[in-house]
Amino acid sequence: MNRRTFLTKAAKPFSLDALWRRHYTNVVLTTHEGKQVRFYDDLIKGKIAAINFIYVNCEGICPLTTTNLIQVQEALKDRVGRDIFLYSITLKPEQDDPTALKHFAQMHGVKLPGWLFLTGDPDEIETLRFRLFSVDSPNIDENIEQHTGMIHLVNEPIKRTCKVPALATPRQIIQSISWMEPTTVRMMKRSKPTQAL
Amino acid sequence: MPKRQEKKRKDSKITRREALKLGLMTSGVTLLTSTKSFRTHFLEAKVCANGSAEDGVDRPINSPPTRPFLQRLPIPPIAVPQPGLNPAPSRKANMAGGEALRAEHQRWDDFPQKVLYKIHQKAGLHQFHPQLPPTPVWGYDGIVPGPTILAQQGVPALVRFYNNLPADHKGWGIPETTIHLHNAHTASESDGFAADFFMPGQFKDNLYLNTPAGIDAFPETKGDPREARHTLWFHDHRVDFTAHNTYKGLAALYLIFDDKDTGVEKDLRPGALQLPAGYGQFDIPLILSDKLFNPDGSLFGGIPGSAPPLGDKFCVNGVIQPYLPVFRRKYRFRLLNTGPSRIWTFTLSDQRPFIIIATDGNLLPSPLPMNMLTVNVAERFDFILDFSKAQLGDKIYLQNTQAMFVRGGTEPVALPPNIANLVMRFDVVGDCPDDSRIPETLCELPPIELNKIAGTRIWNFDLENGIFLVNNRIFDETRCDAQVQKGTAERWILRNKLPHSRWVHPVHIHCEEFQILSFNGVRPPPHQRGRKDVIALSGGDEAEIFMWFRDFTGKYLIHCHNLAHEDDFMMVRWDIVDQPLPQPAATFIPHEKRIL
């Protein structure tokens, strides 16, 4: 047996599933209803999801992004909660308990089924934020005033992801969510492609 | 290709059994187990943020080991013209015949003769290195890099791109594409607008006129010969997914020859430059990409939601660290950085200079020797190496010394001076006659006609809350952020507004090329004094460029060609129109109001 065969025979397979599971982590989060959920098993696996970060007393972009996402939720109607899920995770879990999150959602007029506001252990939430949205420049990454305004989109079954700015138009956000659907499904639905100029 | 075989290629995912067999190289790979506590993850995340290289928590950070210089540099095959296409190409999109929606071809009747090509975008298996198992890729005609199109100036090419990618694809990348011919002066409908992607089963005809800009102003030569372009490349431009799709392999070269750069060495016609010639013989493409391989030999496409990472395997023409046997004579090399994000700085191991003859595919006024060459994403350098005085048996290395920031790091990580950073090797093996020359004068640049400038337009590139902004707006493909009038010229100012950021933004402008008037207030360095289509802006940089808008109308793009940034919306749509609407004053200053 030469060195190469030895190495390859001794080795373990690479698994995209395992990488995904590790990447998203399976941290326990608490919803605005006080229910405990596991991030990967309960919120990501088998679903199309849109994930963003907010905090209740944000005087920057959070009110705007939440208003934007409400329009997205309205346009997607009952698909939200059925096959598309919206998750807003707090960046200040020390302050934002489930009650505070629920109050924030109600204040903005969020229709809660299908859209979860989530809090949890600060360290674990920091891990999630770092995994999903770290900006590749530490002085910006750790500045809460510059906290991310992107939405992380994911379709776990086909392992597709992309990002869209939460301050893009609701039309753009809906379009990006639609790109998470399998291409086969979209080919069947697509009667009118993008309008040519 | 027979149907069965094609199907097999499409299903090129490795089966579980094969995967077990191929396995995971345990050495040099950090794959932590899921038993690791989240608090540890957090600590590691913090450690990364404070400067310890990669986040190595949940991803391979090293490819399996490979021995350098095992493979000879391959040359991408030449695309073969077709006698006809079925259905025949048409001015209006033939949607009933399977074509994707597009606007009508402009100038369709001005150029009745067209050379026809067909290229199938499809999945394939590619051998990046003999010590790695075959890697699933997507390629033009299923190969990496795709076939090279050799075009002649004045002879338009119509390329029918089929999308035969697997519609049921699972994993990173999306089987929906739009093809941009980078550096070409192309009508909008053939320019690969990012949002005009098409689906598996469809095709799209892109019409490349292969004519220099200025068709209206120079009717006899059908374009200003001083605007000739030579080294172009085509790649996927699918909005939000460009980094992944090109990283999977959707990139290829497109070379245009004309009566100066004729592609013949012993060309005695007046004006012929007699540069080293013969595609793949003495005129050699060097298509660069960096890849990170999973332990099973598949490409690592990045953590979910991110562009592909910087790769630790340096590939030239689709193979890792190749060698090229050369004769003692002159060679022309065409260097292209396909990205997604790595910047390269090259030197040669014997300190020999690169004799630069073209930047971004356009000849320089005269050859320029440079000992060190920095190549940003999408930039091209054509250079001549003269091995005539080398000794038989000499081995000359092309080495990369560019330090790059890695995810989470605070300082750029310098490349260790080791064998992994030798990109390729030239082996001097024999002698061969050489009819080529390095002329003292290569071309005349088109004049910068400042009196034709209609106004000054400002493009500010910025980042706020993790969102890239251009002139404080988020890219929206349905919104035109600047209308320019066809037939006019403008002075454009491009600014990287984050002075303390470490990002370099290689800004690329579609449709027309530019000349740099000033860079941070001074004349640009000699190698940036030719015609360019990419300009790299570091934090706080400001460039002033001269732009023309000729021959076509329609929608075009400006974007950062770091594909990670491009996919994060660092892009803007602008349109060339016959009659523009009034312009917002903040970003456009008409000439008559300009303070000189």
mmCIF file of C-alpha atoms in Angstrom, chain B residues 265 275-285 326-327 329-333 383-384 432-434 436:
data_model
loop_
_atom_site.group_PDB
_atom_site.id
_atom_site.type_symbol
_atom_site.label_atom_id
_atom_site.label_comp_id
_atom_site.label_asym_id
_atom_site.label_seq_id
_atom_site.Cartn_x
_atom_site.Cartn_y
_atom_site.Cartn_z
ATOM 1 C CA GLU B 265 4.874 36.162 -35.990
ATOM 2 C CA LEU B 275 4.375 39.636 -31.308
ATOM 3 C CA PRO B 276 5.064 36.058 -30.151
ATOM 4 C CA ALA B 277 2.120 34.128 -31.590
ATOM 5 C CA GLY B 278 0.413 30.798 -31.970
ATOM 6 C CA TYR B 279 -2.328 30.084 -29.445
ATOM 7 C CA GLY B 280 -1.081 27.527 -26.936
ATOM 8 C CA GLN B 281 2.335 27.469 -28.579
ATOM 9 C CA PHE B 282 4.046 30.811 -28.033
ATOM 10 C CA ASP B 283 0.919 32.774 -27.073
ATOM 11 C CA ILE B 284 -0.102 31.141 -23.837
ATOM 12 C CA PRO B 285 -3.054 31.851 -21.570
ATOM 13 C CA VAL B 326 9.649 26.387 -22.911
ATOM 14 C CA PHE B 327 12.175 26.897 -25.672
ATOM 15 C CA ARG B 329 12.865 32.225 -27.355
ATOM 16 C CA LYS B 330 10.159 34.823 -26.658
ATOM 17 C CA TYR B 331 6.672 33.941 -25.388
ATOM 18 C CA ARG B 332 3.550 35.986 -24.940
ATOM 19 C CA PHE B 333 1.547 35.148 -21.825
ATOM 20 C CA PHE B 383 3.448 40.152 -21.051
ATOM 21 C CA ILE B 384 6.421 38.792 -22.926
ATOM 22 C CA CYS B 432 13.279 26.956 -31.464
ATOM 23 C CA PRO B 433 13.403 29.664 -34.129
ATOM 24 C CA ASP B 434 11.855 32.947 -33.131
ATOM 25 C CA SER B 436 8.665 37.486 -33.097
#
